[in-house]
Amino acid sequence: MADTCFLGQGFSTLVGLLLLPFGSLAASQIEVTVENFLRVLTGRIPSSTPRSKRLLSDDRSNILIYMTGHGGNGFLKFQDSEEITNIELADAFEQMWQKRRYNELLFIIDTCQGASMYERFYSPNIMALASSQVGEDSLSHQPDPAIGVHLMDRYTFYVLEFLEEINPASQTNMNDLFQVCPKSLCVSTPGHRTDLFQRDPKNVLITDFFGSVRKVEITTETISLQPDSGIMESSYKKDLMDEELMEPLKYAEQLPVAQIIHQKPKLKDWHPPGGFILGLWALIIMVFFKTYGIKHMKFIF
Amino acid sequence: MAAPGAAATDLEVVRGKRAALFFAAVVIVLGLPLWWKTTETYRAPLPYSQISGLNSLQLRLMVPVTVVFTQESVPLDDQEKLPFTVVHEREIPLKYKLKIKCRFQKAYRRALDHEEEALSLGSIQEAETMFAEPSEQAEGSLTVYVISEHSSLLPQDMMSYIGPKRMAVVRGIMHREAFNIIGRRVIQVAQAMSLTEDVLAAALADHLPEDKWSSDKRRPLKSSLGYEITFSLLNPDPKSHDVHWDIEGAVRRYVQPFLNALRAVGNFSVDSQILYYAVLGVNPRFDPASSSYYLAAHSLPHVINPVESRLGSSAASLYPVLNFLLYVPELAHSPLYIQDKDGAPVATNAFHSPRWGGIMVYNVDPKAYNGSELPVRVKVDMVRVMEVFLAQLRLLFGIAQPQLPPKCLFSGPKSEGIMSWELDRLLWARSVENLATATTTLTSLAQLLGKISNIVIKDDVASEVYRAVAAVQKAAEELASGHLASAFVASQEAVTSSERAFFDPSLLHLLYFPDDQKFAIYIPLFLPMAVPILLSLFKIFLETRKSWKKPEKID
């Protein structure tokens, strides 16, 4: 499930639950790597990245980060080939704080030994929730009888059930979220960390993070403009004339496929031999000298 | 026979010892430093001392004011003293690490003939047209004309006048302390037109501790190199309303002059779109008393997000986007009014959200429905719409109402919608904000490099940092000498360079390796080499100790 950690939807065995819609960064599976994740958080992306793949937050944004998948003591698995450690995550949050890329941050993690992931945070205004303590495993919810695999984890299931009852005007606070999924239901002990957060959790509304509520003001003043009626007629006529005089469209050169197919392979740059080759040759030379004897080498070997 | 053999083995042993010592020496003297140097992260040198020096930078904002005295404004013996210069400086009390001092440099002089003529006309408007731009005044500077106490240029009860083009008029006085009294009045007027504490507090709002979140301070957009303004027409019910709006003409006539006046602040690009079947996310309620529909004030915050995803702002440029939406409600929900928190309908029927944009609801004239079949043709009155949108644009940029001195006549903005000295105030605020941001970015970068040890600093990142530091210092110098335009440009360059250095993609911290993994990598490489060397050294040491002890035994 780590590969879909950017999208905002979850599935369960019941008919699909609807989450409150919040802005999402769309990312396809090949792009979900540790490096890309850290780049999105810290903002260190190449300038060619489009707006939809950037985290355009400023010092007044509240950010929600939800991670789930397989994990262990101090790490989380990404796409079965990489890991992200708790220290890297803590450093990424510190860099976000230094550049004021968040106002408040809520971090929810649902993996085995999830509490180890938030132990190393040291930046202010972070609240963290985890599904299990260090040494415990997070378990999954019941399997889907049609497919035969487990589709959801227990902690996530109960959190989603809790969030279903929240509407944009709700006054539920974070203390209620901490009570979700006690040990009797979840088998593991959920944990939370609020010492870095400046506000008291009971004053923090769920909708601060889940609701996308914006600050608005009523506009009470206007400026006075003088209507200019003379120019209007001429501009209308000009638009009509523009439409008639449009030239036939020209199309750009299509891809020169013939040239590409017959391309010669590029000469690769020469690199000096790597460590393995050097070590192998060093071994061979040592054996050679040992056999044919340089006598004072005997003292060493 | 034993002696030469023993001597030969002795020689061999000595040679062996020397070889072992040489090996050990090479490893320790050459190998260890080489390994250390090649495995450390590359850091190009940065001006850390200069960066920490930026924190104690003292900003001096100078406003050059020219005070022109007409003939009867002050007593004769005072007039003899002209021309001379007076400086008035005071510190702005803000809880911020940069000290800011505000300095008004008043150059007093006598009026020239054409100025005397203009100021003796009947009304202030005529005088202003006489002054029509012989030379455009530099940004940041002001001119104050002192007229006689009984002049009829201003209405009798008004002591001063602030005009739209960096010009003000103040009444003189025939008194011994004339210059002091007039000096104070001039300062009051000049402060209203340039720098007061609230302008700087609003600029530095992000950097000051939050003791009070007044809405004025939270509203302005962050300073940026350019802005993208999008006008959208939302028509949720095209079957009933066939809406036409002449947006191109309106932009050309009303918005473009405003943006041209703001040209110094950044690059603006304007686009527009029409969205069909786009509804607001909130259901309006019916009010039987006025038989109309209304949106209550507490439901307004939930309107924006459902609509934002349809606006296509993600396809726009990388500059911050300001969205202005014009919503024509459906026939079933017409007419639709916005209510403020007291339940009264809002006159403009519009609301705005800081750093995002504004929404206005445009109700179709009920007379248009008479007798015609659906869809009804609706022609939007662009003047009314643009009045509201430009007012919202002003608020979003942070151009607020100035604090006027008492008994001051104030003429509103001219046709562009913004006065020249309002632009100056914006430039002052933006320059200070840019300098604060650049300083914070550079300091944060230096702190980060101290805290996280595995970040690489390449040479081009280092050169950006040097450029940013130089630009901050230049901007501070230009502000102190009163050149607002060049100071603003330098401050923008400082922000761009520092952001580019901080957000360079190469600064991503290298992956962290826990200590046990580091051991696991190095031990197979170094242990086979180190064990023979260490063992041989140990052997040499033991033998040397034995040979020292031997002479003692014999003795």
PDB file of C-alpha atoms in Angstrom, chain A residues 21-23 34-36 38-39 42-47 49-52 54 56 58-60 82-83 85-89 91-92 94-95 98-101 103 120 122 168-169 198 211-229 231-232 235 238-239 295-301, chain B residues 12 16-17 20 23 206 215 217-219 222 246 248 252-254 300-302 304-305 308 313-314 316-321 338-340 346 348 350-356 383 386-388 390-392 394-395 415 417 437 441 444 447-448 451-452 455 499 502-509 511-512 532 536 539:
ATOM      1  CA  PRO A  21     -12.133  15.430  -0.551  1.00  0.00           C
ATOM      2  CA  PHE A  22      -8.852  17.127   0.038  1.00  0.00           C
ATOM      3  CA  GLY A  23      -6.246  18.261  -2.444  1.00  0.00           C
ATOM      4  CA  VAL A  34      12.226   7.674  -1.227  1.00  0.00           C
ATOM      5  CA  GLU A  35      14.113  10.324  -3.136  1.00  0.00           C
ATOM      6  CA  ASN A  36      10.992  11.691  -4.834  1.00  0.00           C
ATOM      7  CA  LEU A  38      11.837  13.673   0.167  1.00  0.00           C
ATOM      8  CA  ARG A  39      12.116  16.013  -2.784  1.00  0.00           C
ATOM      9  CA  THR A  42      11.576  19.661   1.018  1.00  0.00           C
ATOM     10  CA  GLY A  43      10.791  21.377  -2.285  1.00  0.00           C
ATOM     11  CA  ARG A  44      14.081  20.533  -3.926  1.00  0.00           C
ATOM     12  CA  ILE A  45      12.602  19.569  -7.270  1.00  0.00           C
ATOM     13  CA  PRO A  46      13.961  20.326 -10.717  1.00  0.00           C
ATOM     14  CA  SER A  47      12.419  23.436 -12.183  1.00  0.00           C
ATOM     15  CA  THR A  49       8.307  19.832 -12.607  1.00  0.00           C
ATOM     16  CA  PRO A  50       4.707  20.902 -13.250  1.00  0.00           C
ATOM     17  CA  ARG A  51       2.596  22.568 -10.587  1.00  0.00           C
ATOM     18  CA  SER A  52       0.489  19.491  -9.964  1.00  0.00           C
ATOM     19  CA  ARG A  54       4.745  20.183  -6.273  1.00  0.00           C
ATOM     20  CA  LEU A  56       2.840  24.386  -2.855  1.00  0.00           C
ATOM     21  CA  ASP A  58       3.510  28.057   2.758  1.00  0.00           C
ATOM     22  CA  ASP A  59       3.711  29.019   6.381  1.00  0.00           C
ATOM     23  CA  ARG A  60      -0.064  28.971   6.797  1.00  0.00           C
ATOM     24  CA  GLU A  82      13.871   0.787  -0.660  1.00  0.00           C
ATOM     25  CA  GLU A  83      13.507   1.957   2.874  1.00  0.00           C
ATOM     26  CA  THR A  85      14.485   5.705   7.952  1.00  0.00           C
ATOM     27  CA  ASN A  86      13.057   7.772  10.779  1.00  0.00           C
ATOM     28  CA  ILE A  87      16.142   9.976  10.809  1.00  0.00           C
ATOM     29  CA  GLU A  88      15.719  10.903   7.153  1.00  0.00           C
ATOM     30  CA  LEU A  89      12.092  11.749   7.771  1.00  0.00           C
ATOM     31  CA  ASP A  91      15.624  15.730   8.790  1.00  0.00           C
ATOM     32  CA  ALA A  92      13.148  16.326   5.966  1.00  0.00           C
ATOM     33  CA  GLU A  94      13.331  20.020   9.903  1.00  0.00           C
ATOM     34  CA  GLN A  95      14.163  21.356   6.474  1.00  0.00           C
ATOM     35  CA  GLN A  98      13.429  25.985   8.424  1.00  0.00           C
ATOM     36  CA  LYS A  99      11.792  27.217   5.256  1.00  0.00           C
ATOM     37  CA  ARG A 100       8.405  27.517   6.933  1.00  0.00           C
ATOM     38  CA  ARG A 101       6.716  25.153   4.539  1.00  0.00           C
ATOM     39  CA  ASN A 103       2.133  25.728   9.861  1.00  0.00           C
ATOM     40  CA  ARG A 120      13.184  11.072  16.128  1.00  0.00           C
ATOM     41  CA  TYR A 122      12.620  17.376  16.564  1.00  0.00           C
ATOM     42  CA  PRO A 168     -17.064  20.182   7.464  1.00  0.00           C
ATOM     43  CA  ALA A 169     -18.762  21.902  10.380  1.00  0.00           C
ATOM     44  CA  GLN A 198       2.240  24.063  20.463  1.00  0.00           C
ATOM     45  CA  GLY A 211     -11.458  19.581   6.001  1.00  0.00           C
ATOM     46  CA  SER A 212      -9.770  22.124   3.697  1.00  0.00           C
ATOM     47  CA  VAL A 213     -11.491  25.069   5.275  1.00  0.00           C
ATOM     48  CA  ARG A 214     -10.276  28.414   3.991  1.00  0.00           C
ATOM     49  CA  LYS A 215     -10.255  31.766   5.623  1.00  0.00           C
ATOM     50  CA  VAL A 216     -12.581  34.188   3.858  1.00  0.00           C
ATOM     51  CA  GLU A 217     -13.528  37.827   4.310  1.00  0.00           C
ATOM     52  CA  ILE A 218     -16.523  39.705   2.979  1.00  0.00           C
ATOM     53  CA  THR A 219     -15.608  42.403   0.481  1.00  0.00           C
ATOM     54  CA  THR A 220     -17.092  45.631   1.754  1.00  0.00           C
ATOM     55  CA  GLU A 221     -15.521  48.290  -0.405  1.00  0.00           C
ATOM     56  CA  THR A 222     -15.346  48.968  -4.101  1.00  0.00           C
ATOM     57  CA  ILE A 223     -13.475  51.485  -6.174  1.00  0.00           C
ATOM     58  CA  SER A 224     -15.249  53.645  -8.698  1.00  0.00           C
ATOM     59  CA  LEU A 225     -14.506  53.254 -12.359  1.00  0.00           C
ATOM     60  CA  GLN A 226     -15.709  55.333 -15.263  1.00  0.00           C
ATOM     61  CA  PRO A 227     -17.506  53.277 -17.882  1.00  0.00           C
ATOM     62  CA  ASP A 228     -16.019  53.818 -21.297  1.00  0.00           C
ATOM     63  CA  SER A 229     -18.612  53.097 -23.936  1.00  0.00           C
ATOM     64  CA  ILE A 231     -14.257  51.747 -27.394  1.00  0.00           C
ATOM     65  CA  MET A 232     -16.688  48.848 -27.040  1.00  0.00           C
ATOM     66  CA  SER A 235     -13.375  46.074 -30.250  1.00  0.00           C
ATOM     67  CA  LYS A 238     -12.168  43.863 -34.529  1.00  0.00           C
ATOM     68  CA  ASP A 239     -12.967  40.425 -33.076  1.00  0.00           C
ATOM     69  CA  LYS A 295      61.756 -12.292   0.628  1.00  0.00           C
ATOM     70  CA  HIS A 296      60.911  -9.483   2.988  1.00  0.00           C
ATOM     71  CA  MET A 297      57.245  -9.852   2.135  1.00  0.00           C
ATOM     72  CA  LYS A 298      57.458 -13.077   4.156  1.00  0.00           C
ATOM     73  CA  PHE A 299      57.624 -11.041   7.348  1.00  0.00           C
ATOM     74  CA  ILE A 300      54.186  -9.696   6.690  1.00  0.00           C
ATOM     75  CA  PHE A 301      52.434 -12.738   5.435  1.00  0.00           C
TER      76      PHE A 301
ATOM     77  CA  GLU B  12      66.883 -10.099   7.220  1.00  0.00           C
ATOM     78  CA  GLY B  16      61.682  -7.177   7.691  1.00  0.00           C
ATOM     79  CA  LYS B  17      61.027  -4.939  10.668  1.00  0.00           C
ATOM     80  CA  ALA B  20      56.637  -3.635   8.314  1.00  0.00           C
ATOM     81  CA  PHE B  23      53.894  -0.355   5.488  1.00  0.00           C
ATOM     82  CA  ASP B 206       5.279  36.159   8.704  1.00  0.00           C
ATOM     83  CA  SER B 215      -6.941  40.383   9.461  1.00  0.00           C
ATOM     84  CA  LYS B 217      -1.732  41.607   8.679  1.00  0.00           C
ATOM     85  CA  ARG B 218      -2.651  38.175   7.400  1.00  0.00           C
ATOM     86  CA  ARG B 219      -4.057  39.221   4.097  1.00  0.00           C
ATOM     87  CA  LYS B 222       3.742  36.872  -0.409  1.00  0.00           C
ATOM     88  CA  ASP B 246     -16.809  41.144 -22.620  1.00  0.00           C
ATOM     89  CA  GLU B 248     -11.203  41.090 -23.043  1.00  0.00           C
ATOM     90  CA  ARG B 252      -7.988  46.063 -21.528  1.00  0.00           C
ATOM     91  CA  ARG B 253      -9.903  49.033 -20.180  1.00  0.00           C
ATOM     92  CA  TYR B 254      -9.827  48.578 -16.423  1.00  0.00           C
ATOM     93  CA  LEU B 300     -18.506  30.644   2.819  1.00  0.00           C
ATOM     94  CA  PRO B 301     -15.219  28.935   3.851  1.00  0.00           C
ATOM     95  CA  HIS B 302     -16.474  25.681   2.361  1.00  0.00           C
ATOM     96  CA  ILE B 304     -13.812  27.453  -2.424  1.00  0.00           C
ATOM     97  CA  ASN B 305     -12.307  23.986  -2.281  1.00  0.00           C
ATOM     98  CA  GLU B 308     -10.888  25.007  -7.080  1.00  0.00           C
ATOM     99  CA  SER B 313      -4.930  26.490 -11.886  1.00  0.00           C
ATOM    100  CA  SER B 314      -2.476  23.607 -11.916  1.00  0.00           C
ATOM    101  CA  ALA B 316      -0.983  27.734 -15.121  1.00  0.00           C
ATOM    102  CA  SER B 317       2.516  29.054 -14.624  1.00  0.00           C
ATOM    103  CA  LEU B 318       4.732  28.603 -11.613  1.00  0.00           C
ATOM    104  CA  TYR B 319       3.855  32.031 -10.300  1.00  0.00           C
ATOM    105  CA  PRO B 320       1.206  32.351  -7.587  1.00  0.00           C
ATOM    106  CA  VAL B 321      -2.279  32.340  -9.089  1.00  0.00           C
ATOM    107  CA  ILE B 338     -24.365  36.724   0.505  1.00  0.00           C
ATOM    108  CA  GLN B 339     -25.068  37.535   4.118  1.00  0.00           C
ATOM    109  CA  ASP B 340     -22.534  38.801   6.579  1.00  0.00           C
ATOM    110  CA  VAL B 346     -23.639  42.357   1.524  1.00  0.00           C
ATOM    111  CA  THR B 348     -21.050  44.038  -3.180  1.00  0.00           C
ATOM    112  CA  ALA B 350     -18.722  39.271  -3.015  1.00  0.00           C
ATOM    113  CA  PHE B 351     -16.121  37.784  -0.703  1.00  0.00           C
ATOM    114  CA  HIS B 352     -12.416  37.089  -0.964  1.00  0.00           C
ATOM    115  CA  SER B 353      -9.925  34.698   0.534  1.00  0.00           C
ATOM    116  CA  PRO B 354      -6.392  35.873   1.396  1.00  0.00           C
ATOM    117  CA  ARG B 355      -3.715  34.581  -0.967  1.00  0.00           C
ATOM    118  CA  TRP B 356      -6.317  32.935  -3.199  1.00  0.00           C
ATOM    119  CA  VAL B 383     -18.076  47.928 -14.869  1.00  0.00           C
ATOM    120  CA  MET B 386     -14.533  45.103 -12.325  1.00  0.00           C
ATOM    121  CA  GLU B 387     -15.118  47.629  -9.547  1.00  0.00           C
ATOM    122  CA  VAL B 388     -15.440  44.755  -7.106  1.00  0.00           C
ATOM    123  CA  LEU B 390     -10.170  45.583  -8.587  1.00  0.00           C
ATOM    124  CA  ALA B 391     -11.075  46.426  -5.004  1.00  0.00           C
ATOM    125  CA  GLN B 392     -10.429  42.801  -4.059  1.00  0.00           C
ATOM    126  CA  ARG B 394      -6.095  45.933  -3.997  1.00  0.00           C
ATOM    127  CA  LEU B 395      -6.924  44.208  -0.731  1.00  0.00           C
ATOM    128  CA  SER B 415      -8.846  56.011 -13.051  1.00  0.00           C
ATOM    129  CA  GLY B 417      -7.336  52.497  -9.290  1.00  0.00           C
ATOM    130  CA  THR B 437      12.941  36.510   3.710  1.00  0.00           C
ATOM    131  CA  THR B 441      16.652  31.724   4.096  1.00  0.00           C
ATOM    132  CA  SER B 444      18.361  28.671   7.796  1.00  0.00           C
ATOM    133  CA  GLN B 447      21.926  26.282  10.354  1.00  0.00           C
ATOM    134  CA  LEU B 448      20.844  23.270   8.330  1.00  0.00           C
ATOM    135  CA  LYS B 451      22.813  20.264  11.831  1.00  0.00           C
ATOM    136  CA  ILE B 452      22.679  17.727   8.985  1.00  0.00           C
ATOM    137  CA  ILE B 455      24.360  17.628   2.526  1.00  0.00           C
ATOM    138  CA  GLU B 499      15.697  30.640  -2.797  1.00  0.00           C
ATOM    139  CA  PHE B 502      18.188  26.758  -0.731  1.00  0.00           C
ATOM    140  CA  PHE B 503      15.924  24.798  -3.071  1.00  0.00           C
ATOM    141  CA  ASP B 504      18.623  23.538  -5.414  1.00  0.00           C
ATOM    142  CA  PRO B 505      17.796  19.899  -6.236  1.00  0.00           C
ATOM    143  CA  SER B 506      21.331  18.819  -5.391  1.00  0.00           C
ATOM    144  CA  LEU B 507      20.874  19.776  -1.748  1.00  0.00           C
ATOM    145  CA  LEU B 508      18.800  16.717  -0.957  1.00  0.00           C
ATOM    146  CA  HIS B 509      20.517  15.144   2.002  1.00  0.00           C
ATOM    147  CA  LEU B 511      20.711   8.770   2.452  1.00  0.00           C
ATOM    148  CA  TYR B 512      21.384   8.119   6.080  1.00  0.00           C
ATOM    149  CA  PRO B 532      48.762  -8.357   9.423  1.00  0.00           C
ATOM    150  CA  SER B 536      53.495  -7.191  12.943  1.00  0.00           C
ATOM    151  CA  LYS B 539      55.415  -8.182  17.395  1.00  0.00           C
TER     152      LYS B 539
END
